[in-house]
Amino acid sequence: MCRIIRDGDGALRTAVEAARSDWLIVLEPGARLRAGWAEAVIDHVAKPDAGAACFRPPVSGHLFHRWLARLITRRRALARGLVISRHHALAKCGPGRQSGEDLARGIPVRHLAAWIEPPVA
């Protein structure tokens, strides 16, 4: 099941508390996961030492498009998406943390063997 939560006062914590799963995937609006993402996430969360993870930017397409996608993913913490445990997300939902971008900022992540098409905006 997927729920869309809009940023706002308390929305992030409310969304994390409402989650029924032990793991969350947080994406920017317009981001698209490429084929194979589910298997990569399942493999990752099955590991006993699994921590936060992100997806890889595209490796195919026009050179300019790949360059632009990499530039975007460097500027925004959530541009590569975020796979995070519910427990870890709740710990990060302190005062002043109101968006998915706030949640993703400053977290050490592993890179999954799956790709994401970040929104170009």
PDB file of C-alpha atoms in Angstrom:
ATOM      1  CA  MET A   1       0.000   0.000   0.000  1.00  0.00           C
ATOM      2  CA  CYS A   2       1.235   3.483  -0.825  1.00  0.00           C
ATOM      3  CA  ARG A   3       0.201   6.699   0.915  1.00  0.00           C
ATOM      4  CA  ILE A   4       1.095  10.134  -0.367  1.00  0.00           C
ATOM      5  CA  ILE A   5       1.885  12.580   2.413  1.00  0.00           C
ATOM      6  CA  ARG A   6       2.420  16.243   1.680  1.00  0.00           C
ATOM      7  CA  ASP A   7       5.061  18.174   3.603  1.00  0.00           C
ATOM      8  CA  GLY A   8       3.758  20.321   6.389  1.00  0.00           C
ATOM      9  CA  ASP A   9       3.779  20.847  10.102  1.00  0.00           C
ATOM     10  CA  GLY A  10       4.016  17.414  11.725  1.00  0.00           C
ATOM     11  CA  ALA A  11       3.231  15.541   8.502  1.00  0.00           C
ATOM     12  CA  LEU A  12       6.543  13.663   8.431  1.00  0.00           C
ATOM     13  CA  ARG A  13       6.229  12.252  11.940  1.00  0.00           C
ATOM     14  CA  THR A  14       2.540  11.499  11.376  1.00  0.00           C
ATOM     15  CA  ALA A  15       3.380   9.562   8.212  1.00  0.00           C
ATOM     16  CA  VAL A  16       6.167   7.564   9.857  1.00  0.00           C
ATOM     17  CA  GLU A  17       4.012   6.753  12.885  1.00  0.00           C
ATOM     18  CA  ALA A  18       1.166   5.620  10.602  1.00  0.00           C
ATOM     19  CA  ALA A  19       3.401   3.234   8.659  1.00  0.00           C
ATOM     20  CA  ARG A  20       2.528  -0.424   9.129  1.00  0.00           C
ATOM     21  CA  SER A  21       5.829  -1.748   7.821  1.00  0.00           C
ATOM     22  CA  ASP A  22       9.249  -1.940   9.458  1.00  0.00           C
ATOM     23  CA  TRP A  23      10.829  -0.276   6.387  1.00  0.00           C
ATOM     24  CA  LEU A  24       9.895   2.844   4.432  1.00  0.00           C
ATOM     25  CA  ILE A  25      10.744   4.078   0.941  1.00  0.00           C
ATOM     26  CA  VAL A  26      10.733   7.858   0.657  1.00  0.00           C
ATOM     27  CA  LEU A  27      10.750   9.399  -2.828  1.00  0.00           C
ATOM     28  CA  GLU A  28      10.445  12.867  -4.294  1.00  0.00           C
ATOM     29  CA  PRO A  29       7.272  13.573  -6.264  1.00  0.00           C
ATOM     30  CA  GLY A  30       7.857  12.522  -9.863  1.00  0.00           C
ATOM     31  CA  ALA A  31      10.700  10.089  -9.132  1.00  0.00           C
ATOM     32  CA  ARG A  32      10.406   6.724 -10.866  1.00  0.00           C
ATOM     33  CA  LEU A  33      12.031   3.489  -9.762  1.00  0.00           C
ATOM     34  CA  ARG A  34      13.375   1.291 -12.530  1.00  0.00           C
ATOM     35  CA  ALA A  35      12.816  -2.431 -12.949  1.00  0.00           C
ATOM     36  CA  GLY A  36      14.451  -4.568 -10.284  1.00  0.00           C
ATOM     37  CA  TRP A  37      14.012  -2.120  -7.432  1.00  0.00           C
ATOM     38  CA  ALA A  38      11.789  -4.407  -5.338  1.00  0.00           C
ATOM     39  CA  GLU A  39      14.282  -7.277  -5.396  1.00  0.00           C
ATOM     40  CA  ALA A  40      17.139  -4.937  -4.447  1.00  0.00           C
ATOM     41  CA  VAL A  41      15.172  -3.544  -1.507  1.00  0.00           C
ATOM     42  CA  ILE A  42      14.125  -7.018  -0.324  1.00  0.00           C
ATOM     43  CA  ASP A  43      17.743  -8.223  -0.483  1.00  0.00           C
ATOM     44  CA  HIS A  44      18.923  -5.169   1.434  1.00  0.00           C
ATOM     45  CA  VAL A  45      16.412  -5.252   4.293  1.00  0.00           C
ATOM     46  CA  ALA A  46      16.904  -9.008   4.760  1.00  0.00           C
ATOM     47  CA  LYS A  47      20.494  -8.398   5.912  1.00  0.00           C
ATOM     48  CA  PRO A  48      20.934  -8.342   9.690  1.00  0.00           C
ATOM     49  CA  ASP A  49      23.087  -5.188   9.515  1.00  0.00           C
ATOM     50  CA  ALA A  50      20.882  -3.336   7.016  1.00  0.00           C
ATOM     51  CA  GLY A  51      20.931   0.414   7.435  1.00  0.00           C
ATOM     52  CA  ALA A  52      19.585   3.240   5.314  1.00  0.00           C
ATOM     53  CA  ALA A  53      20.064   2.916   1.564  1.00  0.00           C
ATOM     54  CA  CYS A  54      19.465   4.844  -1.636  1.00  0.00           C
ATOM     55  CA  PHE A  55      19.060   4.045  -5.306  1.00  0.00           C
ATOM     56  CA  ARG A  56      21.556   4.761  -8.083  1.00  0.00           C
ATOM     57  CA  PRO A  57      21.085   7.482 -10.719  1.00  0.00           C
ATOM     58  CA  PRO A  58      20.477   6.363 -14.326  1.00  0.00           C
ATOM     59  CA  VAL A  59      23.396   4.917 -16.279  1.00  0.00           C
ATOM     60  CA  SER A  60      21.798   4.944 -19.707  1.00  0.00           C
ATOM     61  CA  GLY A  61      20.330   7.563 -21.970  1.00  0.00           C
ATOM     62  CA  HIS A  62      21.743  10.670 -23.556  1.00  0.00           C
ATOM     63  CA  LEU A  63      25.002  11.968 -22.038  1.00  0.00           C
ATOM     64  CA  PHE A  64      23.404  15.301 -21.116  1.00  0.00           C
ATOM     65  CA  HIS A  65      20.495  13.556 -19.366  1.00  0.00           C
ATOM     66  CA  ARG A  66      22.879  11.386 -17.296  1.00  0.00           C
ATOM     67  CA  TRP A  67      24.979  14.436 -16.394  1.00  0.00           C
ATOM     68  CA  LEU A  68      21.891  16.412 -15.351  1.00  0.00           C
ATOM     69  CA  ALA A  69      20.578  13.526 -13.230  1.00  0.00           C
ATOM     70  CA  ARG A  70      23.911  13.239 -11.408  1.00  0.00           C
ATOM     71  CA  LEU A  71      23.996  16.997 -10.811  1.00  0.00           C
ATOM     72  CA  ILE A  72      20.479  16.897  -9.352  1.00  0.00           C
ATOM     73  CA  THR A  73      21.279  13.970  -7.065  1.00  0.00           C
ATOM     74  CA  ARG A  74      24.241  15.838  -5.591  1.00  0.00           C
ATOM     75  CA  ARG A  75      22.175  18.892  -4.679  1.00  0.00           C
ATOM     76  CA  ARG A  76      19.204  17.234  -2.988  1.00  0.00           C
ATOM     77  CA  ALA A  77      19.485  14.661  -0.230  1.00  0.00           C
ATOM     78  CA  LEU A  78      16.314  12.852  -1.331  1.00  0.00           C
ATOM     79  CA  ALA A  79      17.083  12.831  -5.065  1.00  0.00           C
ATOM     80  CA  ARG A  80      18.199   9.183  -4.944  1.00  0.00           C
ATOM     81  CA  GLY A  81      15.309   8.165  -2.738  1.00  0.00           C
ATOM     82  CA  LEU A  82      15.689   6.713   0.711  1.00  0.00           C
ATOM     83  CA  VAL A  83      15.095   3.259   2.147  1.00  0.00           C
ATOM     84  CA  ILE A  84      15.029   3.589   5.928  1.00  0.00           C
ATOM     85  CA  SER A  85      13.804   1.550   8.863  1.00  0.00           C
ATOM     86  CA  ARG A  86      10.731   2.899  10.599  1.00  0.00           C
ATOM     87  CA  HIS A  87      12.664   2.952  13.890  1.00  0.00           C
ATOM     88  CA  HIS A  88      15.495   5.037  12.368  1.00  0.00           C
ATOM     89  CA  ALA A  89      13.010   7.383  10.677  1.00  0.00           C
ATOM     90  CA  LEU A  90      11.177   7.995  13.960  1.00  0.00           C
ATOM     91  CA  ALA A  91      14.475   8.855  15.622  1.00  0.00           C
ATOM     92  CA  LYS A  92      15.186  11.410  12.843  1.00  0.00           C
ATOM     93  CA  CYS A  93      11.716  13.047  13.103  1.00  0.00           C
ATOM     94  CA  GLY A  94      12.707  15.569  15.746  1.00  0.00           C
ATOM     95  CA  PRO A  95      11.826  19.237  15.945  1.00  0.00           C
ATOM     96  CA  GLY A  96      12.502  21.144  12.743  1.00  0.00           C
ATOM     97  CA  ARG A  97      12.392  17.997  10.594  1.00  0.00           C
ATOM     98  CA  GLN A  98       9.290  18.424   8.480  1.00  0.00           C
ATOM     99  CA  SER A  99      10.033  16.963   5.065  1.00  0.00           C
ATOM    100  CA  GLY A 100      11.438  13.910   3.361  1.00  0.00           C
ATOM    101  CA  GLU A 101      14.455  16.032   2.439  1.00  0.00           C
ATOM    102  CA  ASP A 102      15.085  16.697   6.147  1.00  0.00           C
ATOM    103  CA  LEU A 103      14.796  12.980   6.836  1.00  0.00           C
ATOM    104  CA  ALA A 104      17.350  12.057   4.151  1.00  0.00           C
ATOM    105  CA  ARG A 105      19.883  14.783   4.953  1.00  0.00           C
ATOM    106  CA  GLY A 106      23.013  13.618   6.769  1.00  0.00           C
ATOM    107  CA  ILE A 107      22.246   9.890   6.838  1.00  0.00           C
ATOM    108  CA  PRO A 108      25.033   7.527   5.765  1.00  0.00           C
ATOM    109  CA  VAL A 109      23.550   5.287   3.080  1.00  0.00           C
ATOM    110  CA  ARG A 110      24.468   2.211   1.106  1.00  0.00           C
ATOM    111  CA  HIS A 111      23.802   2.173  -2.623  1.00  0.00           C
ATOM    112  CA  LEU A 112      21.359  -0.453  -3.804  1.00  0.00           C
ATOM    113  CA  ALA A 113      21.787  -2.359  -7.045  1.00  0.00           C
ATOM    114  CA  ALA A 114      18.717  -0.596  -8.418  1.00  0.00           C
ATOM    115  CA  TRP A 115      18.193   2.638 -10.303  1.00  0.00           C
ATOM    116  CA  ILE A 116      15.990   5.682  -9.958  1.00  0.00           C
ATOM    117  CA  GLU A 117      14.929   8.351 -12.429  1.00  0.00           C
ATOM    118  CA  PRO A 118      14.903  11.515 -10.353  1.00  0.00           C
ATOM    119  CA  PRO A 119      12.408  14.197 -11.312  1.00  0.00           C
ATOM    120  CA  VAL A 120      13.914  16.902 -13.453  1.00  0.00           C
ATOM    121  CA  ALA A 121      12.688  20.178 -12.068  1.00  0.00           C
TER     122      ALA A 121
END
